[in-house]
Amino acid sequence: MTLNDLEIGKEAVITAVNGEGALRLRLLDMGIIPGTKIKVIKIAPLGDPIEITLRGYELTIRREHAKEIDVESEVKAK
């Protein structure tokens, strides 16, 4: 699953950052690295951009960039 598929209010853990060159480096520089918890806060009315929170700060990214971030949903067993 990618960050693009994550619903509002759901949390996940980043498993991989895909893409090439400057885009990948920019995402990594913003703290979007494997093993980091990430949560979708809201999505703009037309679907782009997406507001996320990670590492204690909020960040807004384009949906096309969110498709490059692989995540694994955190499902807590009871």
mmCIF file of C-alpha atoms in Angstrom:
data_model
loop_
_atom_site.group_PDB
_atom_site.id
_atom_site.type_symbol
_atom_site.label_atom_id
_atom_site.label_comp_id
_atom_site.label_asym_id
_atom_site.label_seq_id
_atom_site.Cartn_x
_atom_site.Cartn_y
_atom_site.Cartn_z
ATOM 1 C CA MET A 1 0.000 0.000 0.000
ATOM 2 C CA THR A 2 1.169 3.550 -0.615
ATOM 3 C CA LEU A 3 0.603 6.705 1.413
ATOM 4 C CA ASN A 4 -1.818 7.751 -1.327
ATOM 5 C CA ASP A 5 -4.129 4.858 -0.285
ATOM 6 C CA LEU A 6 -4.179 5.695 3.428
ATOM 7 C CA GLU A 7 -7.474 7.106 4.725
ATOM 8 C CA ILE A 8 -7.880 10.257 6.825
ATOM 9 C CA GLY A 9 -7.085 9.630 10.494
ATOM 10 C CA LYS A 10 -5.266 6.352 9.855
ATOM 11 C CA GLU A 11 -1.684 5.721 10.928
ATOM 12 C CA ALA A 12 0.948 3.639 9.182
ATOM 13 C CA VAL A 13 4.666 2.980 9.201
ATOM 14 C CA ILE A 14 6.788 3.895 6.197
ATOM 15 C CA THR A 15 8.381 0.798 4.672
ATOM 16 C CA ALA A 16 10.091 2.289 1.595
ATOM 17 C CA VAL A 17 10.609 5.552 -0.245
ATOM 18 C CA ASN A 18 10.604 5.000 -3.993
ATOM 19 C CA GLY A 19 11.271 7.431 -6.796
ATOM 20 C CA GLU A 20 14.520 8.623 -8.237
ATOM 21 C CA GLY A 21 16.942 11.477 -7.948
ATOM 22 C CA ALA A 22 15.955 14.789 -6.434
ATOM 23 C CA LEU A 23 12.403 13.743 -5.486
ATOM 24 C CA ARG A 24 13.588 10.779 -3.407
ATOM 25 C CA LEU A 25 16.295 12.839 -1.707
ATOM 26 C CA ARG A 26 13.824 15.619 -0.950
ATOM 27 C CA LEU A 27 11.374 13.190 0.670
ATOM 28 C CA LEU A 28 14.163 11.673 2.766
ATOM 29 C CA ASP A 29 15.393 15.146 3.792
ATOM 30 C CA MET A 30 11.885 15.988 5.040
ATOM 31 C CA GLY A 31 12.063 13.031 7.444
ATOM 32 C CA ILE A 32 10.056 10.600 5.347
ATOM 33 C CA ILE A 33 12.262 7.594 6.004
ATOM 34 C CA PRO A 34 11.515 3.878 6.518
ATOM 35 C CA GLY A 35 10.404 2.997 10.048
ATOM 36 C CA THR A 36 8.746 6.372 10.702
ATOM 37 C CA LYS A 37 5.110 6.547 11.856
ATOM 38 C CA ILE A 38 2.953 8.697 9.607
ATOM 39 C CA LYS A 39 -0.687 9.813 9.813
ATOM 40 C CA VAL A 40 -2.989 11.418 7.248
ATOM 41 C CA ILE A 41 -4.598 14.508 8.795
ATOM 42 C CA LYS A 42 -6.666 15.788 5.893
ATOM 43 C CA ILE A 43 -7.024 15.795 2.139
ATOM 44 C CA ALA A 44 -7.855 18.882 0.095
ATOM 45 C CA PRO A 45 -11.388 19.022 -1.381
ATOM 46 C CA LEU A 46 -10.186 18.160 -4.877
ATOM 47 C CA GLY A 47 -7.940 15.393 -3.543
ATOM 48 C CA ASP A 48 -4.588 17.129 -3.828
ATOM 49 C CA PRO A 49 -2.520 17.878 -1.685
ATOM 50 C CA ILE A 50 -2.488 15.603 1.368
ATOM 51 C CA GLU A 51 -1.648 16.879 4.854
ATOM 52 C CA ILE A 52 0.296 14.412 6.977
ATOM 53 C CA THR A 53 1.959 14.412 10.358
ATOM 54 C CA LEU A 54 5.207 12.691 11.227
ATOM 55 C CA ARG A 55 8.029 13.207 13.716
ATOM 56 C CA GLY A 56 6.000 15.874 15.543
ATOM 57 C CA TYR A 57 5.342 18.208 12.619
ATOM 58 C CA GLU A 58 2.774 18.598 9.860
ATOM 59 C CA LEU A 59 3.666 18.417 6.197
ATOM 60 C CA THR A 60 1.699 18.829 2.998
ATOM 61 C CA ILE A 61 2.670 16.802 -0.060
ATOM 62 C CA ARG A 62 1.236 16.231 -3.498
ATOM 63 C CA ARG A 63 -0.697 13.049 -4.157
ATOM 64 C CA GLU A 64 1.741 12.082 -6.942
ATOM 65 C CA HIS A 65 4.579 12.180 -4.387
ATOM 66 C CA ALA A 66 2.517 10.181 -1.867
ATOM 67 C CA LYS A 67 2.332 7.380 -4.447
ATOM 68 C CA GLU A 68 6.108 6.976 -4.094
ATOM 69 C CA ILE A 69 5.918 6.231 -0.352
ATOM 70 C CA ASP A 70 5.171 2.625 0.625
ATOM 71 C CA VAL A 71 3.493 2.188 4.012
ATOM 72 C CA GLU A 72 2.230 -0.642 6.165
ATOM 73 C CA SER A 73 -0.943 -0.032 8.112
ATOM 74 C CA GLU A 74 -0.703 -0.430 11.870
ATOM 75 C CA VAL A 75 -3.388 -2.913 12.828
ATOM 76 C CA LYS A 76 -3.493 -3.619 16.540
ATOM 77 C CA ALA A 77 -4.731 -7.069 17.448
ATOM 78 C CA LYS A 78 -7.030 -7.365 20.460
#
